[in-house]
mmCIF file of C-alpha atoms in Angstrom:
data_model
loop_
_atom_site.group_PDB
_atom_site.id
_atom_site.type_symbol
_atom_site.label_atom_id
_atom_site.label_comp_id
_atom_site.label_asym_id
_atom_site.label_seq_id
_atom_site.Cartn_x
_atom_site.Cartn_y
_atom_site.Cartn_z
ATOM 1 C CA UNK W 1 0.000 0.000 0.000
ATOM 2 C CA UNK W 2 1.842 3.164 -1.061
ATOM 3 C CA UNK W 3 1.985 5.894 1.203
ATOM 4 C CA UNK W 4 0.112 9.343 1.375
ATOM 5 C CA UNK W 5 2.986 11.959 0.602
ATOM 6 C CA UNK W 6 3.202 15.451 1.382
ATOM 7 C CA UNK W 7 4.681 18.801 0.839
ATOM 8 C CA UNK W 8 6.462 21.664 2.603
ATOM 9 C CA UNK W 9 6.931 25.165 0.382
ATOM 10 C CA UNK W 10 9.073 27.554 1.937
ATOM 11 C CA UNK W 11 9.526 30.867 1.055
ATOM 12 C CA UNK W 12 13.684 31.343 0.343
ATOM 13 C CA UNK W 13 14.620 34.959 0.287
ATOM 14 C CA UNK W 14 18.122 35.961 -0.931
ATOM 15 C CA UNK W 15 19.707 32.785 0.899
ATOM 16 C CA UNK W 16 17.270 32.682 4.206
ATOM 17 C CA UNK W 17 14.277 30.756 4.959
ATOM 18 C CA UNK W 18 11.465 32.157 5.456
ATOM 19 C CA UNK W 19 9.212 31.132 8.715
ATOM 20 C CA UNK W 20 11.120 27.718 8.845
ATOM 21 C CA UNK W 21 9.680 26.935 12.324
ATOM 22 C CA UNK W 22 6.115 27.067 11.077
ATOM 23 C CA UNK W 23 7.335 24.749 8.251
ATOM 24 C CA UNK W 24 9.314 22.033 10.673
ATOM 25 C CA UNK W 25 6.224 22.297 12.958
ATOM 26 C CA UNK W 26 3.669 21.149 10.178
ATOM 27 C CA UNK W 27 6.162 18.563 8.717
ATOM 28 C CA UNK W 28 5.999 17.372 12.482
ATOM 29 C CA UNK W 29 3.279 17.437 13.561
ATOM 30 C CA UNK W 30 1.549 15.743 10.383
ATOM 31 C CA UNK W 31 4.288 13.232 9.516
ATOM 32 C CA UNK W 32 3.526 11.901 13.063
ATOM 33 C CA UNK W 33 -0.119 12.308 12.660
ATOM 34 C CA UNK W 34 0.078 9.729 9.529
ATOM 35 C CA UNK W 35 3.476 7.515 10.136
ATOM 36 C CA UNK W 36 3.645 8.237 14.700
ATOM 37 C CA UNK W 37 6.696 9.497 13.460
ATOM 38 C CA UNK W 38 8.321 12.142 11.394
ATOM 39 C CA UNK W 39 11.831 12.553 9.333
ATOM 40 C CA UNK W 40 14.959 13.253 10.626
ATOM 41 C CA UNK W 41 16.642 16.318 8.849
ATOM 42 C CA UNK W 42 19.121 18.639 9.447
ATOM 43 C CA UNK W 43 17.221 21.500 9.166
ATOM 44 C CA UNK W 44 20.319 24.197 9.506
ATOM 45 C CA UNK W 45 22.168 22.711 7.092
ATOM 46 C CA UNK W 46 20.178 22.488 4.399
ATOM 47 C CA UNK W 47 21.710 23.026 1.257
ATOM 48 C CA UNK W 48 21.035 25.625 -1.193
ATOM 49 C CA UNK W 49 21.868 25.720 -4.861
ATOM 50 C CA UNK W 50 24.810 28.600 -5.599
ATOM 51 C CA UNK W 51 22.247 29.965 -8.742
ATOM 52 C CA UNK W 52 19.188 29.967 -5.931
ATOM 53 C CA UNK W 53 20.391 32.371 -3.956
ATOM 54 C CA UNK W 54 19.584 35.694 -4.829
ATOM 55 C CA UNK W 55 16.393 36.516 -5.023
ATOM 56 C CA UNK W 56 12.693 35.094 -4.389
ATOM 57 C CA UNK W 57 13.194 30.980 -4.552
ATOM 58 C CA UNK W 58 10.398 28.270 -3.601
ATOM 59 C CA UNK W 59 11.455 25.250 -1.582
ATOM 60 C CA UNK W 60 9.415 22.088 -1.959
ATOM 61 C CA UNK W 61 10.004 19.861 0.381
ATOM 62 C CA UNK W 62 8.017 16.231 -0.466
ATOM 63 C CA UNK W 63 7.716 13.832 2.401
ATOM 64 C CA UNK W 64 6.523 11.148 4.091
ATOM 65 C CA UNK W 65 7.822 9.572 8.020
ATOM 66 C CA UNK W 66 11.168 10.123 5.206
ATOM 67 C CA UNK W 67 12.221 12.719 3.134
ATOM 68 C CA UNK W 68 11.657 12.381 -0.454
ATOM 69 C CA UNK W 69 13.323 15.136 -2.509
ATOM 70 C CA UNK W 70 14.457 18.636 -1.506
ATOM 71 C CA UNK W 71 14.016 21.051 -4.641
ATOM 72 C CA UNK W 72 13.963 24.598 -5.583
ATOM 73 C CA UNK W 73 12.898 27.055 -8.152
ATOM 74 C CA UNK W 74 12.638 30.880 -8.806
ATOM 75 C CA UNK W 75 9.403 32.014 -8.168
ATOM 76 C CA UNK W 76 7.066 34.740 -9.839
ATOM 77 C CA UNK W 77 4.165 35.880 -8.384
ATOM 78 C CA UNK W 78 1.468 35.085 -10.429
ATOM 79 C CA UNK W 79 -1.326 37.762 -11.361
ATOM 80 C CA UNK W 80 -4.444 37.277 -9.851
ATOM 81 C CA UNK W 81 -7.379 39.527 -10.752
ATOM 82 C CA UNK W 82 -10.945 37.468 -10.710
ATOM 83 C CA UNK W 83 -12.287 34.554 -8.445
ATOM 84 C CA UNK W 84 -15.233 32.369 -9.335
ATOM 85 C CA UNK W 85 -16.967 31.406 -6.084
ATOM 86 C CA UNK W 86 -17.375 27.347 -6.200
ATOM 87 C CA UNK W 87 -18.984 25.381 -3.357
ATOM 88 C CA UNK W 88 -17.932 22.291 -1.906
ATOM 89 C CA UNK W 89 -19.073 20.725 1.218
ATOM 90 C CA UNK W 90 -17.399 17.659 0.801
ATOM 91 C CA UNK W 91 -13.633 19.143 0.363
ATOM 92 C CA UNK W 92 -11.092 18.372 2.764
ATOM 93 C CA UNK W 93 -7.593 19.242 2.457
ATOM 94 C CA UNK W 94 -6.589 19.755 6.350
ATOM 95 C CA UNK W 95 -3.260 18.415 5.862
ATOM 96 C CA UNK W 96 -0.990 19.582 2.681
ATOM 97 C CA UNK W 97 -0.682 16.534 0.720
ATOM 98 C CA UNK W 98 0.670 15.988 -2.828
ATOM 99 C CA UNK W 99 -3.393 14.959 -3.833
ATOM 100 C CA UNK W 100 -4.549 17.872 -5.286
ATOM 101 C CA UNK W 101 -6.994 16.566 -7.069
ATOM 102 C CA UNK W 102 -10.086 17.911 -5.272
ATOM 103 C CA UNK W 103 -8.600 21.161 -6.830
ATOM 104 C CA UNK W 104 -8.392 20.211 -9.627
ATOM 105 C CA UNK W 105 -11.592 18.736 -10.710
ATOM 106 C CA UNK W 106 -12.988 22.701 -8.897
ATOM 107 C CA UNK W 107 -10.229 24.977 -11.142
ATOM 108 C CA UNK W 108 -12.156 23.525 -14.444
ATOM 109 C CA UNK W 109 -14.985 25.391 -13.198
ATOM 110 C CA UNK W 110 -13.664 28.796 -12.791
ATOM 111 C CA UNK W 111 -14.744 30.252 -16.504
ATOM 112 C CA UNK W 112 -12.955 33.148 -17.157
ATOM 113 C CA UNK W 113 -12.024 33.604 -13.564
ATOM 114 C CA UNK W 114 -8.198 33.977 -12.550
ATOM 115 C CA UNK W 115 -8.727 31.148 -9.227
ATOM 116 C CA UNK W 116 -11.224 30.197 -7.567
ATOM 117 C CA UNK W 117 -12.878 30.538 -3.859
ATOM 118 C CA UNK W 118 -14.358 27.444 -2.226
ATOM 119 C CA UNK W 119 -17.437 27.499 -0.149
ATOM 120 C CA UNK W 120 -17.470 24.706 2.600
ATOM 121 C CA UNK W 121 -20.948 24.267 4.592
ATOM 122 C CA UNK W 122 -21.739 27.838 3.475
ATOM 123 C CA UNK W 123 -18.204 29.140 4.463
ATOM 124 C CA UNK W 124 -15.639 30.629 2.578
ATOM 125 C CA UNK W 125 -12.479 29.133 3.154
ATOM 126 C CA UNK W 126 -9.221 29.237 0.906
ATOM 127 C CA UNK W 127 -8.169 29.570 -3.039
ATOM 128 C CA UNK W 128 -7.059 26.604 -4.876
ATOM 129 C CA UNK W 129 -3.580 27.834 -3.671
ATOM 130 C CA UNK W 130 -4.095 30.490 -0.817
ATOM 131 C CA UNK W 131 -5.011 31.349 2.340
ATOM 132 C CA UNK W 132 -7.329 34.154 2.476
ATOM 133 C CA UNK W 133 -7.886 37.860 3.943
ATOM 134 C CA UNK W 134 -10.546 40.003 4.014
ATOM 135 C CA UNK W 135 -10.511 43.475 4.398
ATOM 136 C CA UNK W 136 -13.003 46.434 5.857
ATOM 137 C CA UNK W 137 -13.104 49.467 8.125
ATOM 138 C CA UNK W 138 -12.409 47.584 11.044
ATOM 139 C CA UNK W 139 -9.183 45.785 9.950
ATOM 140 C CA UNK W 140 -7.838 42.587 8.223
ATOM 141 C CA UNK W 141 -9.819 39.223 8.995
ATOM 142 C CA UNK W 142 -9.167 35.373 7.639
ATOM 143 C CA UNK W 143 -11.767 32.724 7.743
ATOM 144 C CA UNK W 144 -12.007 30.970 10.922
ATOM 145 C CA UNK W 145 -12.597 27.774 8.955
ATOM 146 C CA UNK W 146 -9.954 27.385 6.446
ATOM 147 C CA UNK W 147 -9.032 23.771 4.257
ATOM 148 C CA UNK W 148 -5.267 24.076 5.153
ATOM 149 C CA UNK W 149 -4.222 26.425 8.359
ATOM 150 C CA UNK W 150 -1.050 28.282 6.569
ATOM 151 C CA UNK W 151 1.859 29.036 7.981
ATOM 152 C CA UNK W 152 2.017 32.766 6.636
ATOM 153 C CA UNK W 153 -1.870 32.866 8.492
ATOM 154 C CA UNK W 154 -0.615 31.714 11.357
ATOM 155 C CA UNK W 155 2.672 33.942 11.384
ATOM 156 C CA UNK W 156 -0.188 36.928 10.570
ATOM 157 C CA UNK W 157 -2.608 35.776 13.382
ATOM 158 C CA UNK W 158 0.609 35.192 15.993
ATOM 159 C CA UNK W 159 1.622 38.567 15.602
ATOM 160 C CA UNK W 160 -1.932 40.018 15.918
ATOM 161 C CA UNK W 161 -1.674 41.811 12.432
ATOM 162 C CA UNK W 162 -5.198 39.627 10.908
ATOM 163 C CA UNK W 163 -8.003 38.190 13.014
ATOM 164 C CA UNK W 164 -10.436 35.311 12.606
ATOM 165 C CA UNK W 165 -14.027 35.450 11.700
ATOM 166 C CA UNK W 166 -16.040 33.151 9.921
ATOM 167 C CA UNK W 167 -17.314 34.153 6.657
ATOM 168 C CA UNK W 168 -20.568 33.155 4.807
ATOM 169 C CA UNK W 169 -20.887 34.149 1.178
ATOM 170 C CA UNK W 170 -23.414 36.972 2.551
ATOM 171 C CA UNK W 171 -21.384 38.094 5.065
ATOM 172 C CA UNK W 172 -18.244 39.289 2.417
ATOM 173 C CA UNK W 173 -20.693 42.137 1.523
ATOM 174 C CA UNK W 174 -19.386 43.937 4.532
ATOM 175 C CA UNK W 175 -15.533 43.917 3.119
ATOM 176 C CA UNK W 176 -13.951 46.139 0.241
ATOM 177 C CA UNK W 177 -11.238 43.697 -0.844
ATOM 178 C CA UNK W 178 -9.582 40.383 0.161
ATOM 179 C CA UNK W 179 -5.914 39.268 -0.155
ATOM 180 C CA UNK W 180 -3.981 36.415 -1.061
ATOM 181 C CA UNK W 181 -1.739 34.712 1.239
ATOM 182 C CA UNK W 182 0.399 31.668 1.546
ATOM 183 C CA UNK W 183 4.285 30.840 2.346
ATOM 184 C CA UNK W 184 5.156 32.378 -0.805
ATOM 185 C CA UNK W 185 2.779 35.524 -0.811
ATOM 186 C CA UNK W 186 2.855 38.282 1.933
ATOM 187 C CA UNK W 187 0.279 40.660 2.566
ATOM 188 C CA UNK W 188 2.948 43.707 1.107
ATOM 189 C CA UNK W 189 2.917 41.695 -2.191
ATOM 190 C CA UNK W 190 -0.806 43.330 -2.607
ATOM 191 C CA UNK W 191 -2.390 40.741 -4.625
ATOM 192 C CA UNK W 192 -5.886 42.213 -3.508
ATOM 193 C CA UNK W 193 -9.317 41.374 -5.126
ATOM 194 C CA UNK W 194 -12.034 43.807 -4.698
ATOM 195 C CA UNK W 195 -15.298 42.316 -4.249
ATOM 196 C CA UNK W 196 -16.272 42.651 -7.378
ATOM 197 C CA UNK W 197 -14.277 40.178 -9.037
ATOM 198 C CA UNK W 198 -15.573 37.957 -7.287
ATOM 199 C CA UNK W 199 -18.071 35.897 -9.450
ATOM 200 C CA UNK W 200 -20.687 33.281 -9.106
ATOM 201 C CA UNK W 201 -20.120 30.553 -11.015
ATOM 202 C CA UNK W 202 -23.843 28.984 -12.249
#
C-alpha cells in the first residue's frame, strides 16, 4: 500500500528561509499524525543551490515519516485579478498533501475567472492555492474555517496583524477587498481582489 505523501513550500529569500519553524512544525506534527513518526533532517544545514540564492526561490520539500526530494525554483508571483466562487461541502484538504486533485476537478470550473474561492458548509475558506484575507473598516480578517491552516496565516494571526471570523458568502458584503496569502505571498505583495471580481459561477 503506497503511502500518502506530502509537501512543505518555503519561502527562500536571498539565501534565508522564510518562517522555517512554522514549516518544521507542520512537517511534524503531520508526519507523526500519519506515520507516529516524522523525518529526521538537518534543518540548519540544508543546502542551497549557488544559482538559488539571490532573489525570491520556492522550496518544496516532499515527504513522508522520510524525506523524499528537496528542490527549488525561482518564483514569480502570479497575477491574480478574478475569483469564481465554487462550493464544496465535501472538500477536505486539512493536511498539505501531494493529492490535489479535489482542486483540480474545482479549477475547471472557474470560466474566465483567474482562481477560484471554495465554499465549505456555506463558508468561505481558501483559493485553490491560498489562504485568504478580508478586508473592511475595522481591519484585516481570515476565515475561521480554512481547508489548510497556513503558515504565513498563522505567522499573521501570531503577531496580531489579521483576526479570525467566519465568513458566509453573505457576510463578504461587509468587506472592500480580500488578499492572497500563503508561504510564498505576503500581505505587502498586494495581490488584492475587490469584491467585485468575485463571481458566481452557475
Amino acid at each position: 500500500m503506497n503511502k500518502k505523501t506530502f509537501i512543505e513550500t518555503i519561502k527562500v529569500l536571498n539565501g534565508r528561509f522564510c518562517n522555517l519553524d512554522l514549516h518544521i512544525d507542520r512537517l511534524q506534527s503531520t508526519a507523526n499524525h500519519f506515520y507516529a513518526r516524522y523525518p529526521e533532517f538537518d534543518w540548519q544545514n540544508i543546502n542551497i543551490p549557488d544559482d538559488m540564492r539571490k532573489g525570491l526561490v520556492k522550496c518544496r520539500i516532499t515527504y513522508t515519516s522520510q524525506i523524499i526530494a528537496v528542490e527549488f525554483e525561482k518564483y514569480n508571483l502570479r497575477k491574480i485579478a478574478s475569483l469564481a466562487l465554487v462550493f464544496d461541502n465535501d472538500i477536505d484538504y486539512e493536511y498539505k498533501s501531494t493529492d490535489r486533485s479535489a482542486f483540480s476537478r474545482l479549477m475547471a470550473s472557474k470560466g474566465n475567472c483567474d482562481d477560484i474561492l471554495i465554499v465549505k458548509n456555506g463558508l468561505i475558506t481558501d483559493t485553490s492555492y491560498s489562504n485568504v484575507v478580508f478586508e473592511n473598516k475595522e481591519g484585516l480578517y481570515t476565515p475561521a474555517n480554512p481547508l489548510l491552516r497556513g503558515t504565513k496565516r498563522s505567522n499573521l494571526l501570531n503577531k496580531g496583524i489579521i483576526g479570525e471570523r467566519e465568513i458566509t458568502v453573505q457576510d463578504m458584503s461587509d468587506y472592500s477587498c480580500l488578499y492572497l496569502i500563503n508561504a510564498m505571498i505576503d500581505l505587502e505583495d498586494n495581490i488584492r481582489i475587490p469584491l467585485s471580481n468575485i463571481k458566481s459561477i452557475e
